[in-house]
Amino acid sequence: MLKINDIYPKIISKENLYHAAYMAAKARRYTDAVSGFNFHLEAEIDKIHGELREKTYNHGQYRVFTVYDPKQRKIAAAPFKDRVVHHAVHDVIEPLMDKTFIYHSFACRKNKGTHKAIDWAQKFLRLNAFCFHGDIKKYFFSIDRGILKNILRERIEDKDLLWLLGEIIDSAAYAEEQKGLPIGNLTSQFFANLYLNELDYFVKFDLGARFYVRYMDDFLIFENDREKLVEFKAGIRNFLKMKLALCLHEGKSQIYNTGKGIKFLGFRIFKNHRRLVTDNVRRFKKKIKKFGYLLGNGKIGEGKIRDSVRCWVAHSSYANTNGLRLNIFNQLTKRDERFGSLVKDVLLPGDEVRNGRKGWGGGVMTNLWDRLVQVWWMAGFREVEDKSEIASSALRASSQ
């Protein structure tokens, strides 16, 4: 493997730092910290450049807070100056490191993401009878910083860059001893993905698993032989413990029959369709209820509500959710007709979906038979046992 070298001058160049400041300010442009930094932008960039050049840079203190939905997590927010440094480092080394990642690693990578991970999981599910769903216990808080630095040393020769990466890694605000990365950093996401790249190579090349998908610490292995998955699980448990000082979450890491569907990244995936998990729907309904209260008291604008609903619809449309969205709309309208009218055109399927030009379920149907049956179901609700009659009924309905 060709090691990265002589790249530190590019990272600390003013041109890269200005770009990093722009990227770090996205979606935060009007906060006090960002506005203050940008007001003195030239002076701030000169200061960061000087500290990095002279290696006098010290990472600032994090602001630590707790979120409780979907589960309790401690989040660490770095000062804006440090977020600029994070971007400066990440945006230069990430494209170089990414070339060493396996294809089916989908977290925090360009042209990857949750939806592509789900697509591949569904493809592999169709080919196999069993699936091992692996999850790592308290992953971010369990990453051994010493092991992470060794992984970086195997890939980087540039001593100045290794010094800066060490400053960022050791800036963890609430880590015990040598373990833990702060959740919330751009660099933490990258380091966490790199850390489990070691697992990817073990699974693909040592165990020889063909059907493997990973999204951060959530991963799937598919096989037709259940006993082979039992062996894989034992090998992975040992590798994680001995090489990465990590533990499988034994309660969540189980082998499943793919015929019953698998839960992955907020969806339950079946061979020919997908559903949103119950927790996702519950959280959305809770948020909508809160929006109704805030709107009634003049504490939120209609545009912000519509934008939030639109984001959820964009995500949920990757599953078969037209019926679910109609049900939610009906519940909203019964409770508050004005609020239902506000989100109707955002929440309900558009005309193109109803007319079949995008496919029932937001364009994710993978099977013509499913499409025909659903159009037939919309058109008549009749019990027909003969499949040819269902198909002809469906086609007649879709042409009307």
Coordinates of C-alpha atoms in Angstrom, one line a residue:
M1 CA 0.0 0.0 0.0
L2 CA 1.4 3.4 -1.0
K3 CA 1.6 5.6 2.0
I4 CA 0.4 9.3 2.1
N5 CA 3.3 11.7 2.4
D6 CA 4.1 15.4 1.9
I7 CA 0.5 16.5 2.0
Y8 CA 0.5 18.7 5.2
P9 CA 1.4 21.9 3.2
K10 CA -1.7 21.4 1.1
I11 CA -3.9 20.9 4.2
I12 CA -2.7 24.1 5.9
S13 CA -2.7 26.2 2.8
K14 CA -4.8 29.4 3.1
E15 CA -6.7 28.3 0.0
N16 CA -7.7 25.1 1.6
L17 CA -8.5 26.8 4.9
Y18 CA -10.8 29.3 3.2
H19 CA -12.7 26.4 1.5
A20 CA -12.9 24.6 4.8
A21 CA -14.4 27.7 6.5
Y22 CA -17.0 27.8 3.8
M23 CA -17.9 24.1 4.1
A24 CA -18.0 24.3 7.9
A25 CA -20.4 27.3 7.8
K26 CA -22.9 25.6 5.6
A27 CA -26.4 25.5 7.3
R28 CA -24.8 27.4 10.2
R29 CA -24.2 30.8 8.5
Y30 CA -26.3 32.9 10.8
T31 CA -25.2 31.5 14.2
D32 CA -23.3 33.8 16.4
A33 CA -20.1 31.8 16.3
V34 CA -20.1 31.6 12.5
S35 CA -21.0 35.2 12.0
G36 CA -18.2 36.3 14.4
F37 CA -15.7 34.1 12.6
N38 CA -16.7 35.3 9.2
F39 CA -16.7 39.0 10.2
H40 CA -13.0 38.6 10.9
L41 CA -12.4 35.9 8.3
E42 CA -9.0 36.9 7.0
A43 CA -7.6 37.4 10.5
E44 CA -9.1 34.1 11.7
I45 CA -7.7 32.1 8.7
D46 CA -4.2 33.8 9.2
K47 CA -4.3 32.7 12.8
I48 CA -5.2 29.1 12.1
H49 CA -2.6 28.9 9.3
G50 CA 0.1 30.2 11.6
E51 CA -0.8 27.8 14.5
L52 CA -0.8 24.8 12.1
R53 CA 2.5 25.9 10.4
E54 CA 4.2 26.4 13.8
K55 CA 2.4 23.4 15.3
T56 CA 1.1 25.5 18.2
Y57 CA -2.5 24.6 17.5
N58 CA -4.5 23.2 20.4
H59 CA -8.0 21.9 20.0
G60 CA -10.7 23.9 21.9
Q61 CA -13.1 22.6 24.5
Y62 CA -16.3 20.8 23.3
R63 CA -19.8 21.8 24.2
V64 CA -21.3 18.5 25.4
F65 CA -25.1 18.0 25.4
T66 CA -27.5 15.0 25.4
V67 CA -30.1 14.0 22.9
Y68 CA -32.8 11.5 23.7
D69 CA -34.5 10.7 20.4
P70 CA -34.2 8.0 19.0
K71 CA -32.1 7.0 21.9
Q72 CA -29.9 8.8 24.5
R73 CA -26.6 10.0 23.2
K74 CA -24.0 12.4 24.3
I75 CA -23.1 14.8 21.5
A76 CA -19.9 16.9 21.4
A77 CA -19.9 20.2 19.5
A78 CA -16.5 21.6 18.7
P79 CA -15.8 25.3 18.5
F80 CA -16.2 26.7 15.0
K81 CA -12.5 27.3 14.6
D82 CA -11.8 23.6 15.2
R83 CA -14.6 22.6 12.8
V84 CA -12.7 24.5 10.1
V85 CA -9.6 22.5 10.9
H86 CA -11.6 19.3 10.8
H87 CA -12.8 20.1 7.3
A88 CA -9.4 21.2 6.2
V89 CA -8.0 17.8 7.1
H90 CA -10.9 15.6 6.1
D91 CA -11.5 17.2 2.7
V92 CA -7.9 16.5 1.6
I93 CA -7.2 13.0 3.1
E94 CA -10.7 11.5 2.7
P95 CA -10.5 11.1 -1.1
L96 CA -7.1 9.4 -0.8
M97 CA -8.2 7.0 2.0
D98 CA -11.5 6.2 0.3
K99 CA -9.7 4.4 -2.5
T100 CA -8.7 1.7 0.0
F101 CA -12.3 1.1 1.3
I102 CA -14.3 -1.9 0.0
Y103 CA -17.2 -1.1 -2.4
H104 CA -20.0 -2.2 0.0
S105 CA -19.0 0.1 2.8
F106 CA -21.7 2.9 2.6
A107 CA -21.4 5.3 5.6
C108 CA -20.0 8.8 5.1
R109 CA -18.8 8.3 1.6
K110 CA -19.6 10.2 -1.6
N111 CA -22.1 8.5 -3.9
K112 CA -22.9 6.0 -1.2
G113 CA -25.3 6.5 1.8
T114 CA -28.2 4.7 3.4
H115 CA -30.4 4.2 0.4
K116 CA -27.7 2.5 -1.6
A117 CA -26.9 0.3 1.4
I118 CA -30.6 -0.7 1.5
D119 CA -30.6 -1.4 -2.2
W120 CA -27.7 -3.8 -1.9
A121 CA -29.0 -5.4 1.2
Q122 CA -32.3 -6.2 -0.7
K123 CA -30.3 -7.6 -3.6
F124 CA -28.4 -9.9 -1.4
L125 CA -31.5 -10.8 0.6
R126 CA -33.1 -12.1 -2.6
L127 CA -30.2 -14.5 -3.2
N128 CA -29.9 -16.0 0.3
A129 CA -32.0 -17.7 2.9
F130 CA -30.2 -16.4 6.0
C131 CA -28.7 -13.2 7.3
F132 CA -26.3 -12.3 10.2
H133 CA -27.0 -8.8 11.4
G134 CA -24.1 -7.5 13.4
D135 CA -23.9 -4.5 15.7
I136 CA -21.1 -3.3 17.8
K137 CA -21.7 -2.3 21.4
K138 CA -21.3 1.4 22.2
Y139 CA -19.1 1.8 19.1
F140 CA -18.0 5.4 19.2
F141 CA -17.3 5.3 22.9
S142 CA -15.3 2.0 22.5
I143 CA -12.9 3.0 19.7
D144 CA -9.3 2.6 21.0
R145 CA -7.5 5.7 20.1
G146 CA -4.1 4.0 20.3
I147 CA -5.2 1.4 17.8
L148 CA -6.7 4.1 15.6
K149 CA -3.4 6.0 15.5
N150 CA -1.6 2.8 14.5
I151 CA -4.0 2.3 11.6
L152 CA -3.3 5.8 10.5
R153 CA 0.5 5.3 10.7
E154 CA 0.1 2.3 8.4
R155 CA -1.3 4.6 5.8
I156 CA 0.4 7.9 6.4
E157 CA 4.1 8.8 6.5
D158 CA 3.7 12.6 6.8
K159 CA 4.8 13.3 10.4
D160 CA 3.2 16.7 10.5
L161 CA -0.1 15.3 9.4
L162 CA 0.1 12.5 12.0
W163 CA 0.8 15.2 14.7
L164 CA -2.4 17.1 13.7
L165 CA -4.5 14.0 13.5
G166 CA -3.3 13.1 17.0
E167 CA -4.4 16.5 18.3
I168 CA -7.9 16.0 16.9
I169 CA -8.2 12.3 18.1
D170 CA -7.0 13.1 21.6
S171 CA -9.4 16.1 21.9
A172 CA -12.2 13.8 23.0
A173 CA -14.1 15.6 25.8
Y174 CA -15.6 12.7 27.7
A175 CA -13.6 9.6 26.8
E176 CA -12.3 7.1 29.4
E177 CA -8.6 6.5 29.3
Q178 CA -7.6 5.8 25.6
K179 CA -11.1 5.0 24.4
G180 CA -13.8 7.0 22.6
L181 CA -14.3 9.5 19.9
P182 CA -16.7 12.5 20.2
I183 CA -20.0 12.0 18.4
G184 CA -20.6 15.1 16.2
N185 CA -17.2 15.6 14.6
L186 CA -16.8 15.2 10.9
T187 CA -13.4 13.7 11.6
S188 CA -14.9 11.2 14.1
Q189 CA -17.2 9.8 11.4
F190 CA -14.3 9.4 9.1
F191 CA -12.1 7.8 11.7
A192 CA -14.9 5.5 12.8
N193 CA -15.4 4.3 9.2
L194 CA -11.7 3.8 8.7
Y195 CA -11.4 1.8 12.0
L196 CA -14.0 -0.7 10.8
N197 CA -12.3 -0.9 7.4
E198 CA -10.1 -3.5 9.2
L199 CA -13.2 -5.6 9.8
D200 CA -14.3 -5.2 6.2
Y201 CA -11.0 -6.7 5.0
F202 CA -11.3 -9.5 7.5
V203 CA -14.8 -10.4 6.5
K204 CA -14.2 -10.2 2.8
F205 CA -10.8 -11.7 2.4
D206 CA -10.1 -13.8 5.5
L207 CA -13.6 -15.2 6.0
G208 CA -14.4 -15.1 2.3
A209 CA -18.0 -13.7 2.7
R210 CA -19.4 -12.8 -0.7
F211 CA -22.6 -11.0 0.4
Y212 CA -21.6 -8.3 2.9
V213 CA -22.9 -4.8 3.5
R214 CA -21.7 -2.3 6.2
Y215 CA -23.0 1.1 7.2
M216 CA -20.8 2.3 10.1
D217 CA -21.1 -0.2 12.9
D218 CA -24.3 -1.8 11.5
F219 CA -23.5 -4.7 9.1
L220 CA -25.1 -7.7 7.3
I221 CA -23.7 -10.9 6.0
F222 CA -26.0 -13.1 3.8
E223 CA -25.6 -16.9 3.2
N224 CA -27.7 -19.9 2.3
D225 CA -25.9 -22.0 4.8
R226 CA -26.9 -21.0 8.3
E227 CA -23.9 -22.9 9.9
K228 CA -21.5 -20.8 7.9
L229 CA -23.0 -17.7 9.4
V230 CA -22.6 -19.2 12.9
E231 CA -18.9 -19.7 12.1
F232 CA -18.6 -16.1 10.7
K233 CA -20.1 -14.7 13.9
A234 CA -17.6 -16.5 16.0
G235 CA -14.7 -15.3 13.9
I236 CA -15.9 -11.7 13.9
R237 CA -16.4 -11.7 17.6
N238 CA -12.8 -12.9 18.1
F239 CA -11.4 -10.5 15.5
L240 CA -13.2 -7.5 17.1
K241 CA -12.0 -8.4 20.5
M242 CA -8.3 -9.2 19.7
K243 CA -7.6 -6.7 16.9
L244 CA -9.9 -3.7 17.5
A245 CA -10.8 -4.0 21.3
L246 CA -14.5 -4.0 20.4
C247 CA -17.4 -6.2 21.4
L248 CA -20.4 -7.4 19.5
H249 CA -23.7 -6.3 20.9
E250 CA -24.9 -9.9 21.6
G251 CA -28.5 -8.9 22.0
K252 CA -28.7 -7.3 18.5
S253 CA -26.2 -9.5 16.7
Q254 CA -28.4 -12.4 15.5
I255 CA -29.0 -14.7 12.5
Y256 CA -32.3 -14.3 10.8
N257 CA -34.4 -16.0 8.2
T258 CA -34.5 -13.6 5.3
G259 CA -38.1 -14.8 4.4
K260 CA -39.3 -12.8 7.4
G261 CA -37.5 -9.7 6.4
I262 CA -34.6 -7.9 8.1
K263 CA -34.4 -4.6 9.9
F264 CA -31.7 -2.4 8.6
L265 CA -31.1 1.4 8.8
G266 CA -34.7 2.3 9.8
F267 CA -36.4 0.0 7.2
R268 CA -37.7 -3.5 7.3
I269 CA -36.6 -5.1 4.0
F270 CA -38.3 -7.9 2.3
K271 CA -37.6 -9.5 -1.1
N272 CA -40.1 -7.3 -3.0
H273 CA -41.0 -4.4 -0.7
R274 CA -39.8 -2.3 2.2
R275 CA -41.5 -0.9 5.3
L276 CA -40.5 1.9 7.7
V277 CA -39.8 0.6 11.2
T278 CA -42.4 1.4 13.8
D279 CA -40.1 3.8 15.8
N280 CA -39.6 6.0 12.7
V281 CA -43.3 6.4 12.2
R282 CA -43.9 7.0 16.0
R283 CA -41.2 9.8 16.0
F284 CA -42.7 11.5 13.0
K285 CA -46.2 11.4 14.5
K286 CA -44.8 12.9 17.7
K287 CA -43.1 15.6 15.8
I288 CA -46.2 16.5 13.8
K289 CA -48.2 16.7 17.0
K290 CA -45.6 19.1 18.4
F291 CA -45.7 21.2 15.2
G292 CA -49.4 21.5 15.6
Y293 CA -49.0 22.9 19.1
L294 CA -46.2 25.3 18.1
L295 CA -48.2 26.5 15.0
G296 CA -51.3 27.2 17.1
N297 CA -49.2 29.3 19.5
G298 CA -47.4 31.2 16.7
K299 CA -44.0 29.7 17.6
I300 CA -43.2 28.2 14.2
G301 CA -43.8 29.1 10.6
E302 CA -45.8 27.1 8.1
G303 CA -42.7 26.9 5.8
K304 CA -40.6 25.2 8.4
I305 CA -43.3 22.7 9.0
R306 CA -43.6 21.9 5.3
D307 CA -39.8 21.6 4.9
S308 CA -39.6 19.1 7.8
V309 CA -42.5 17.0 6.5
R310 CA -41.0 17.1 3.0
C311 CA -37.7 15.7 4.4
W312 CA -39.5 12.9 6.1
V313 CA -41.5 12.1 3.0
A314 CA -38.3 12.0 0.9
H315 CA -36.9 9.4 3.2
S316 CA -40.0 7.4 3.8
S317 CA -40.8 7.2 0.1
Y318 CA -37.9 4.8 -0.2
A319 CA -40.2 2.3 1.3
N320 CA -43.8 1.4 0.4
T321 CA -45.5 4.1 2.4
N322 CA -48.3 5.6 0.3
G323 CA -50.9 3.9 2.4
L324 CA -49.1 4.9 5.6
R325 CA -48.9 8.6 4.5
L326 CA -52.6 8.6 3.6
N327 CA -53.4 7.2 7.0
I328 CA -51.4 9.9 8.8
F329 CA -53.0 12.6 6.7
N330 CA -56.5 11.3 7.6
Q331 CA -55.6 11.3 11.3
L332 CA -54.2 14.9 11.0
T333 CA -57.3 16.1 9.2
K334 CA -59.6 14.7 11.9
R335 CA -57.6 16.4 14.6
D336 CA -57.0 19.7 12.9
E337 CA -58.4 20.3 9.4
R338 CA -56.2 23.4 8.9
F339 CA -53.0 21.6 9.7
G340 CA -54.0 18.7 7.4
S341 CA -54.6 21.2 4.5
L342 CA -51.2 22.8 5.2
V343 CA -49.2 19.6 4.6
K344 CA -51.6 17.8 2.2
D345 CA -49.7 18.4 -1.0
V346 CA -46.4 17.5 0.7
L347 CA -47.4 14.5 2.7
L348 CA -49.7 12.7 0.1
P349 CA -48.3 11.1 -3.1
G350 CA -48.3 13.5 -6.1
D351 CA -50.3 13.1 -9.3
E352 CA -47.5 11.3 -11.1
V353 CA -47.3 8.6 -8.4
R354 CA -51.1 8.2 -8.5
N355 CA -51.0 7.8 -12.3
G356 CA -48.3 5.2 -12.1
R357 CA -45.5 7.1 -13.8
K358 CA -43.1 6.7 -10.8
G359 CA -44.4 3.5 -9.5
W360 CA -46.5 2.8 -6.4
G361 CA -44.3 3.4 -3.3
G362 CA -42.1 6.2 -4.6
G363 CA -40.3 4.3 -7.4
V364 CA -38.9 1.4 -5.4
M365 CA -41.1 -1.4 -6.7
T366 CA -39.0 -4.1 -8.1
N367 CA -41.6 -6.4 -9.4
L368 CA -44.2 -5.9 -12.2
W369 CA -46.5 -8.4 -10.5
D370 CA -46.5 -6.2 -7.3
R371 CA -47.4 -3.2 -9.4
L372 CA -50.3 -4.9 -11.2
V373 CA -51.7 -6.2 -7.9
Q374 CA -51.6 -2.8 -6.3
V375 CA -53.3 -1.0 -9.2
W376 CA -56.0 -3.7 -9.1
W377 CA -56.3 -3.3 -5.4
M378 CA -56.8 0.5 -5.8
A379 CA -59.3 0.0 -8.5
G380 CA -61.7 -2.5 -7.1
F381 CA -60.9 -4.3 -3.8
R382 CA -62.3 -7.5 -5.3
E383 CA -61.2 -11.0 -4.3
V384 CA -59.9 -12.6 -7.5
E385 CA -57.9 -15.8 -7.3
D386 CA -56.9 -16.2 -10.9
K387 CA -53.6 -14.2 -11.4
S388 CA -54.4 -13.6 -15.1
E389 CA -57.7 -12.0 -14.2
I390 CA -55.9 -9.8 -11.6
A391 CA -53.4 -8.7 -14.2
S392 CA -56.0 -7.8 -16.8
S393 CA -58.1 -6.0 -14.2
A394 CA -55.1 -4.0 -13.1
L395 CA -54.1 -3.0 -16.6
R396 CA -57.7 -1.8 -17.4
A397 CA -57.7 0.2 -14.2
S398 CA -54.3 1.8 -14.9
S399 CA -55.4 2.9 -18.4
Q400 CA -58.5 4.7 -17.2

